[in-house]
GROMACS .gro file of C-alpha atoms in nm:
model
  142
    1LEU     CA    1   0.706  -2.749   1.590
    2GLU     CA    2   0.427  -2.927   1.627
    3GLU     CA    3   0.376  -2.803   2.012
    4LEU     CA    4   0.474  -2.434   1.885
    5ARG     CA    5   0.169  -2.517   1.613
    6GLN     CA    6  -0.073  -2.614   1.929
    7ARG     CA    7   0.055  -2.353   2.170
    8ALA     CA    8   0.062  -2.116   1.873
    9ARG     CA    9  -0.327  -2.186   1.757
   10PRO     CA   10  -0.533  -1.989   2.029
   11TYR     CA   11  -0.371  -1.660   1.919
   12ILE     CA   12  -0.513  -1.703   1.553
   13LEU     CA   13  -0.784  -1.421   1.564
   14ARG     CA   14  -1.086  -1.383   1.360
   15ASP     CA   15  -0.939  -1.039   1.251
   16VAL     CA   16  -0.740  -1.274   1.020
   17TYR     CA   17  -1.057  -1.186   0.816
   18TYR     CA   18  -0.917  -0.814   0.701
   19HIS     CA   19  -0.562  -0.953   0.540
   20TYR     CA   20  -0.726  -1.236   0.347
   21ARG     CA   21  -1.038  -0.986   0.242
   22GLY     CA   22  -0.744  -0.696   0.157
   23PHE     CA   23  -0.531  -0.938  -0.030
   24LEU     CA   24  -0.866  -1.040  -0.240
   25GLY     CA   25  -0.956  -0.687  -0.312
   26ASN     CA   26  -0.576  -0.620  -0.421
   27GLN     CA   27  -0.611  -0.941  -0.651
   28LEU     CA   28  -0.905  -0.869  -0.799
   29LYS     CA   29  -0.780  -0.534  -0.901
   30PHE     CA   30  -0.510  -0.696  -1.097
   31ILE     CA   31  -0.703  -0.979  -1.242
   32ALA     CA   32  -0.997  -0.616  -1.415
   33ARG     CA   33  -0.640  -0.607  -1.619
   34PRO     CA   34  -0.696  -0.695  -1.990
   35GLU     CA   35  -0.392  -0.914  -2.020
   36SER     CA   36  -0.420  -1.028  -1.613
   37THR     CA   37  -0.278  -1.375  -1.643
   38VAL     CA   38  -0.374  -1.808  -1.566
   39LYS     CA   39  -0.149  -1.755  -1.220
   40GLU     CA   40  -0.280  -1.426  -1.111
   41MET     CA   41  -0.664  -1.568  -1.160
   42LEU     CA   42  -0.563  -1.886  -0.986
   43TYR     CA   43  -0.334  -1.667  -0.626
   44GLY     CA   44  -0.731  -1.504  -0.645
   45TYR     CA   45  -0.847  -1.821  -0.523
   46ARG     CA   46  -0.601  -2.010  -0.322
   47VAL     CA   47  -0.630  -1.628  -0.122
   48VAL     CA   48  -0.986  -1.681  -0.102
   49LEU     CA   49  -1.010  -1.993  -0.030
   50THR     CA   50  -0.780  -2.004   0.239
   51GLY     CA   51  -0.945  -1.699   0.394
   52VAL     CA   52  -1.275  -1.925   0.424
   53HIS     CA   53  -1.125  -2.252   0.514
   54LEU     CA   54  -0.881  -2.062   0.857
   55LEU     CA   55  -1.270  -1.898   0.911
   56ARG     CA   56  -1.446  -2.193   0.899
   57SER     CA   57  -1.149  -2.425   1.059
   58GLY     CA   58  -0.947  -2.267   1.226
   59GLU     CA   59  -0.689  -2.419   1.010
   60VAL     CA   60  -0.424  -2.349   0.761
   61LEU     CA   61  -0.438  -2.475   0.443
   62SER     CA   62  -0.294  -2.280   0.193
   63HIS     CA   63  -0.278  -2.516  -0.124
   64LEU     CA   64  -0.488  -2.476  -0.381
   65PRO     CA   65  -0.624  -2.845  -0.500
   66ARG     CA   66  -0.656  -2.949  -0.136
   67LEU     CA   67  -0.921  -2.662  -0.052
   68LEU     CA   68  -1.076  -2.740  -0.390
   69GLU     CA   69  -1.174  -3.076  -0.224
   70PRO     CA   70  -1.439  -2.950   0.045
   71TYR     CA   71  -1.468  -2.674  -0.139
   72PRO     CA   72  -1.540  -2.719  -0.542
   73GLN     CA   73  -1.498  -2.435  -0.837
   74PRO     CA   74  -1.617  -2.484  -1.145
   75GLY     CA   75  -1.374  -2.485  -1.415
   76VAL     CA   76  -1.006  -2.402  -1.122
   77GLN     CA   77  -0.898  -2.736  -1.259
   78GLU     CA   78  -0.909  -2.585  -1.642
   79LEU     CA   79  -0.687  -2.290  -1.462
   80LEU     CA   80  -0.456  -2.533  -1.343
   81ASP     CA   81  -0.387  -2.741  -1.601
   82LEU     CA   82  -0.308  -2.441  -1.782
   83LYS     CA   83  -0.037  -2.372  -1.490
   84ARG     CA   84   0.126  -2.716  -1.526
   85ALA     CA   85   0.138  -2.669  -1.881
   86GLN     CA   86   0.394  -2.343  -1.836
   87ARG     CA   87   0.085  -2.149  -1.928
   88GLU     CA   88   0.003  -1.952  -1.605
   89LYS     CA   89   0.121  -1.617  -1.792
   90THR     CA   90  -0.033  -1.671  -2.056
   91PRO     CA   91  -0.313  -1.368  -2.051
   92LEU     CA   92  -0.729  -1.498  -2.001
   93PRO     CA   93  -0.977  -1.471  -2.224
   94GLU     CA   94  -1.237  -1.198  -2.163
   95GLY     CA   95  -1.518  -1.395  -2.139
   96LEU     CA   96  -1.298  -1.665  -1.884
   97ARG     CA   97  -1.145  -1.369  -1.735
   98GLU     CA   98  -1.510  -1.243  -1.627
   99ARG     CA   99  -1.613  -1.564  -1.540
  100HIS     CA  100  -1.434  -1.635  -1.278
  101ARG     CA  101  -1.447  -1.255  -1.195
  102GLN     CA  102  -1.709  -1.318  -1.079
  103ARG     CA  103  -1.684  -1.632  -0.931
  104LEU     CA  104  -1.387  -1.433  -0.695
  105GLY     CA  105  -1.708  -1.165  -0.636
  106LEU     CA  106  -1.933  -1.430  -0.527
  107LEU     CA  107  -1.607  -1.634  -0.275
  108GLU     CA  108  -1.600  -1.275  -0.164
  109ALA     CA  109  -1.919  -1.276   0.016
  110GLU     CA  110  -1.876  -1.664   0.189
  111LEU     CA  111  -1.522  -1.495   0.289
  112GLN     CA  112  -1.776  -1.245   0.462
  113GLN     CA  113  -2.015  -1.510   0.602
  114ALA     CA  114  -1.763  -1.729   0.732
  115PHE     CA  115  -1.582  -1.429   0.906
  116GLU     CA  116  -1.925  -1.352   1.057
  117HIS     CA  117  -2.016  -1.751   1.203
  118SER     CA  118  -1.579  -1.810   1.263
  119VAL     CA  119  -1.498  -2.039   1.473
  120LEU     CA  120  -1.183  -1.822   1.560
  121PRO     CA  121  -1.192  -1.652   1.852
  122SER     CA  122  -1.209  -1.316   1.870
  123GLN     CA  123  -0.979  -1.199   2.117
  124ALA     CA  124  -0.620  -1.384   2.204
  125PRO     CA  125  -0.571  -1.520   2.567
  126PRO     CA  126  -0.208  -1.435   2.721
  127LEU     CA  127   0.125  -1.444   2.626
  128ASP     CA  128   0.212  -1.642   2.900
  129SER     CA  129   0.236  -2.046   2.817
  130LEU     CA  130   0.372  -1.904   2.460
  131HIS     CA  131   0.625  -1.687   2.646
  132ASP     CA  132   0.730  -2.023   2.828
  133PHE     CA  133   0.732  -2.237   2.557
  134VAL     CA  134   1.000  -1.977   2.420
  135VAL     CA  135   1.207  -1.952   2.660
  136THR     CA  136   1.195  -2.325   2.743
  137VAL     CA  137   1.298  -2.366   2.383
  138ARG     CA  138   1.603  -2.166   2.425
  139LYS     CA  139   1.714  -2.243   2.744
  140SER     CA  140   1.768  -2.601   2.622
  141ARG     CA  141   1.953  -2.483   2.299
  142THR     CA  142   2.269  -2.385   2.523
   0.00000   0.00000   0.00000
């Protein structure tokens, strides 16, 4: 698995930005509803911070508490505490919801900047190396 991860890494392209931007856009629609929940807000943060981190570092990291280490976000720990207290489906009060919506809007701009300055390649290399690896692994299983 580790060898596959290393061989597949060059195929993670900077266009992954569009995937994360789309996810965030959908999440912002959910969050705009008056009945939006803690869980939906946390998912918004996880999506945008995962995208920013991937575009900047080339590493897939989707665990929100770990993402908060390099990208601290005010008030997110409070949301995590609510989730841990089994209140993840609790609707957010208007003021709290609006504050986090604004923060996610700022992070959307940060996602755009990460895309513009991404360390990820724009084009994938030929598939030969990856193909040969898959064939070798499959032959070793017979």
